[in-house]
Amino acid sequence: MKIYIDGKYYSEQNAKISVFDHGLLYGDGIFEGIRAYNGRVFKLKEHIDRLFYSAKALLLDIPISHAAMMKAVVDTCRQNKLRDGYIRLVVTRGIGTLGLNPNRCKKPSVIIIAGKIQLYPEEYYKQGLTIITVPTVRNLHSALNPAIKSLNYLNNILAKIEANNGGVEEAIMLNAEGFVSECTGDNIFIVKGNQLMTPPLSAGALYGITRQVVIDLARESGLTISEPNLTRYDLFNADECFLTGTGAELIPVVKIDGRIVGTGKPGTVTKQLVSQYRALTNGSGEPIYG
Ligand code: PXG
C-alpha cells in the first residue's frame, strides 16, 4: 500500500508522522472517511467540502486547495490500483511544541490512506441490528460542535465501549436534553407510515453525507421527510429504523433497548432505500481512471 503524506507516497512501513504532531498530542485535526465503488470515488466533492468546513471551524489552514485535495484523493486511489475500498483522509495541526497552542505548529499535515473497508457482517443487513441507547451524552455544540469531524472522537468511543459492554454493535447517543442525536459513526432514521424522520443536525448529529443522499432518494420516491426532535419513545414506536454512514451504507435496526421495532425484520421502505442507494453508489462518483 502507498500512503500519501504531504504530497509524497510512502510504503506502509515508512508512512510515519512525528510524535510532536498535535494530531497525536491533542487530537487536534480532522478527518474524512470516503468510499470508492466500481472505480469511482463516491461523493468526493461533498466529503472535501465537509473537510474544509471542519477546518474553518478549527482555524486549521489546509495547506492545499480544495481542487488539489480532490486530485490527491483520486491520485492516491490510482497509486494503489483501488477500484473498491475505503479512503481515510486526515489533516493534522502538524508538528508543534509540547503545549497545546496551535500557533506553535508550523504546517498542517495531509495524510491519505486508500485501503480495504471492514464492513458489518452480511447477516446484520439481512436480519437487522440490535442496538441500545447509552449513558454517554453527545457533545454539546457549545463544547465541541458535533458537526466538526475532528480527531477528537472520545465522546463516540466512550459510547462505543458502552455498546460493546452491552453486547451490541452500535450505540444510540442522546443529547443533553434527552433527544436522539446519532450513533457513534452513523446517523439514525425512523419510518412511520409514509414519513421518514431523522434528528435535526441541531440535536447533535454530524452532517452525514449518506444521510443527505438518503433524504434525496426518499424525496424522489415520494416519502415525506422531516427532521423533528425524536425521543426514545419515537424510536420504540417506529415502523422501521435504520442507520446511515459511509462505512455501513444503510443498515436496518430491529431492536432498541429490548423493544422490537416494527415487525422485528428489516422493513420495506428500508429495503427500497438500500437498493436505491446501492444503484447510486455503483454508477456515480469521481472517476479514478479517467
Ligand atoms: N455520525 C458520525 C459521528 C460519524 O463519524 C456519520 C455520522 C455518518 O456520516 P457519513 O458522512 O459517513 O454518512 C459518521 C461517519 C470510521 C468511519 O472509519 C467513520 C465514519 C465514516 C466512515 C468511516 O470510523 N463516520
mmCIF file of N, CA, C and O and ligand atoms in Angstrom, residues 31-34 47 50 86 88 138 149 153 156 182-187 206-211 244-247, ligand 1:
data_model
loop_
_atom_site.group_PDB
_atom_site.id
_atom_site.type_symbol
_atom_site.label_atom_id
_atom_site.label_comp_id
_atom_site.label_asym_id
_atom_site.label_seq_id
_atom_site.Cartn_x
_atom_site.Cartn_y
_atom_site.Cartn_z
ATOM 1 N N PHE A 31 -10.800 14.645 10.010
ATOM 2 C CA PHE A 31 -10.701 13.518 9.078
ATOM 3 C C PHE A 31 -11.964 13.356 8.261
ATOM 4 O O PHE A 31 -13.001 13.959 8.555
ATOM 5 N N GLU A 32 -11.851 12.517 7.235
ATOM 6 C CA GLU A 32 -12.994 12.089 6.427
ATOM 7 C C GLU A 32 -12.840 10.599 6.145
ATOM 8 O O GLU A 32 -11.714 10.100 6.009
ATOM 9 N N GLY A 33 -13.950 9.913 6.058
ATOM 10 C CA GLY A 33 -13.973 8.514 5.622
ATOM 11 C C GLY A 33 -14.784 8.457 4.335
ATOM 12 O O GLY A 33 -15.951 8.844 4.327
ATOM 13 N N ILE A 34 -14.149 8.035 3.254
ATOM 14 C CA ILE A 34 -14.746 8.116 1.917
ATOM 15 C C ILE A 34 -14.729 6.718 1.293
ATOM 16 O O ILE A 34 -13.822 5.928 1.565
ATOM 17 N N HIS A 47 -17.435 15.280 0.507
ATOM 18 C CA HIS A 47 -16.508 14.974 1.606
ATOM 19 C C HIS A 47 -15.446 16.063 1.750
ATOM 20 O O HIS A 47 -15.104 16.460 2.869
ATOM 21 N N ARG A 50 -16.927 19.121 3.310
ATOM 22 C CA ARG A 50 -17.076 18.982 4.776
ATOM 23 C C ARG A 50 -15.733 19.108 5.473
ATOM 24 O O ARG A 50 -15.636 19.703 6.548
ATOM 25 N N TYR A 86 -11.892 1.916 0.803
ATOM 26 C CA TYR A 86 -12.150 2.939 1.810
ATOM 27 C C TYR A 86 -10.973 3.898 1.838
ATOM 28 O O TYR A 86 -9.817 3.473 1.858
ATOM 29 N N ARG A 88 -9.232 6.974 3.881
ATOM 30 C CA ARG A 88 -9.189 7.764 5.115
ATOM 31 C C ARG A 88 -8.298 8.966 4.871
ATOM 32 O O ARG A 88 -7.125 8.820 4.543
ATOM 33 N N ARG A 138 -24.152 13.002 23.875
ATOM 34 C CA ARG A 138 -23.442 13.585 22.724
ATOM 35 C C ARG A 138 -22.879 14.948 23.114
ATOM 36 O O ARG A 138 -23.515 15.703 23.851
ATOM 37 N N LYS A 149 -15.809 17.154 12.150
ATOM 38 C CA LYS A 149 -15.357 15.757 12.138
ATOM 39 C C LYS A 149 -13.898 15.752 12.581
ATOM 40 O O LYS A 149 -12.966 15.638 11.778
ATOM 41 N N TYR A 153 -12.414 11.906 18.926
ATOM 42 C CA TYR A 153 -13.614 11.064 18.869
ATOM 43 C C TYR A 153 -13.918 10.366 20.180
ATOM 44 O O TYR A 153 -14.654 9.378 20.213
ATOM 45 N N ASN A 156 -17.542 9.635 21.104
ATOM 46 C CA ASN A 156 -18.113 8.490 20.388
ATOM 47 C C ASN A 156 -17.493 7.172 20.857
ATOM 48 O O ASN A 156 -18.173 6.147 20.922
ATOM 49 N N GLU A 182 -27.496 10.706 17.379
ATOM 50 C CA GLU A 182 -26.981 9.847 16.307
ATOM 51 C C GLU A 182 -26.293 8.655 16.958
ATOM 52 O O GLU A 182 -26.275 8.536 18.183
ATOM 53 N N CYS A 183 -25.678 7.811 16.138
ATOM 54 C CA CYS A 183 -24.893 6.698 16.679
ATOM 55 C C CYS A 183 -23.422 7.095 16.674
ATOM 56 O O CYS A 183 -23.081 8.220 16.344
ATOM 57 N N THR A 184 -22.538 6.166 17.036
ATOM 58 C CA THR A 184 -21.131 6.563 17.210
ATOM 59 C C THR A 184 -20.443 6.871 15.878
ATOM 60 O O THR A 184 -19.493 7.647 15.851
ATOM 61 N N GLY A 185 -20.927 6.268 14.790
ATOM 62 C CA GLY A 185 -20.342 6.561 13.480
ATOM 63 C C GLY A 185 -21.383 6.531 12.387
ATOM 64 O O GLY A 185 -21.059 6.351 11.217
ATOM 65 N N ASP A 186 -22.633 6.699 12.766
ATOM 66 C CA ASP A 186 -23.746 6.633 11.816
ATOM 67 C C ASP A 186 -24.867 7.574 12.234
ATOM 68 O O ASP A 186 -25.078 7.773 13.436
ATOM 69 N N ASN A 187 -25.595 8.096 11.260
ATOM 70 C CA ASN A 187 -26.841 8.819 11.562
ATOM 71 C C ASN A 187 -27.975 7.809 11.686
ATOM 72 O O ASN A 187 -27.848 6.664 11.263
ATOM 73 N N LEU A 206 -23.841 14.632 13.134
ATOM 74 C CA LEU A 206 -22.907 15.039 12.075
ATOM 75 C C LEU A 206 -23.723 15.278 10.799
ATOM 76 O O LEU A 206 -24.737 14.635 10.586
ATOM 77 N N TYR A 207 -23.259 16.209 9.971
ATOM 78 C CA TYR A 207 -23.868 16.454 8.660
ATOM 79 C C TYR A 207 -23.501 15.264 7.779
ATOM 80 O O TYR A 207 -22.620 15.346 6.924
ATOM 81 N N GLY A 208 -24.162 14.162 7.982
ATOM 82 C CA GLY A 208 -23.787 12.924 7.300
ATOM 83 C C GLY A 208 -24.034 13.014 5.800
ATOM 84 O O GLY A 208 -25.104 13.453 5.364
ATOM 85 N N ILE A 209 -23.065 12.570 5.039
ATOM 86 C CA ILE A 209 -23.216 12.622 3.581
ATOM 87 C C ILE A 209 -24.186 11.541 3.129
ATOM 88 O O ILE A 209 -25.036 11.768 2.283
ATOM 89 N N THR A 210 -24.115 10.358 3.742
ATOM 90 C CA THR A 210 -25.079 9.294 3.434
ATOM 91 C C THR A 210 -26.484 9.746 3.852
ATOM 92 O O THR A 210 -27.460 9.488 3.140
ATOM 93 N N ARG A 211 -26.570 10.413 5.001
ATOM 94 C CA ARG A 211 -27.850 10.970 5.486
ATOM 95 C C ARG A 211 -28.482 11.839 4.403
ATOM 96 O O ARG A 211 -29.662 11.694 4.082
ATOM 97 N N THR A 244 -27.371 5.173 8.837
ATOM 98 C CA THR A 244 -26.669 5.511 7.594
ATOM 99 C C THR A 244 -25.259 5.995 7.897
ATOM 100 O O THR A 244 -25.021 6.705 8.859
ATOM 101 N N GLY A 245 -24.327 5.611 7.037
ATOM 102 C CA GLY A 245 -22.954 6.095 7.154
ATOM 103 C C GLY A 245 -22.151 5.590 5.973
ATOM 104 O O GLY A 245 -22.547 4.616 5.314
ATOM 105 N N THR A 246 -21.043 6.237 5.728
ATOM 106 C CA THR A 246 -20.194 5.851 4.601
ATOM 107 C C THR A 246 -19.783 4.390 4.701
ATOM 108 O O THR A 246 -19.779 3.673 3.706
ATOM 109 N N GLY A 247 -19.436 3.952 5.924
ATOM 110 C CA GLY A 247 -18.999 2.574 6.130
ATOM 111 C C GLY A 247 -20.163 1.604 6.056
ATOM 112 O O GLY A 247 -20.145 0.643 5.286
HETATM 113 N N1 PXG B 1 -22.003 10.365 12.603
HETATM 114 C C1 PXG B 1 -20.722 10.277 12.982
HETATM 115 C C2 PXG B 1 -20.352 10.635 14.358
HETATM 116 C C3 PXG B 1 -19.762 9.840 12.061
HETATM 117 O O1 PXG B 1 -18.485 9.739 12.418
HETATM 118 C C4 PXG B 1 -21.535 9.586 10.420
HETATM 119 C C5 PXG B 1 -22.421 10.046 11.371
HETATM 120 C C6 PXG B 1 -22.025 9.267 9.044
HETATM 121 O O2 PXG B 1 -21.582 10.256 8.129
HETATM 122 P P1 PXG B 1 -21.301 9.936 6.593
HETATM 123 O O3 PXG B 1 -20.880 11.249 6.021
HETATM 124 O O4 PXG B 1 -20.231 8.894 6.540
HETATM 125 O O5 PXG B 1 -22.582 9.470 6.037
HETATM 126 C C7 PXG B 1 -20.174 9.477 10.760
HETATM 127 C C8 PXG B 1 -19.193 8.980 9.750
HETATM 128 C C9 PXG B 1 -14.511 5.145 10.553
HETATM 129 C C10 PXG B 1 -15.548 5.856 9.764
HETATM 130 O O6 PXG B 1 -13.521 4.706 9.981
HETATM 131 C C11 PXG B 1 -16.391 6.728 10.383
HETATM 132 C C12 PXG B 1 -17.346 7.399 9.641
HETATM 133 C C13 PXG B 1 -17.446 7.176 8.297
HETATM 134 C C14 PXG B 1 -16.584 6.289 7.683
HETATM 135 C C15 PXG B 1 -15.623 5.610 8.418
HETATM 136 O O7 PXG B 1 -14.676 5.023 11.751
HETATM 137 N N2 PXG B 1 -18.161 8.238 10.323
#
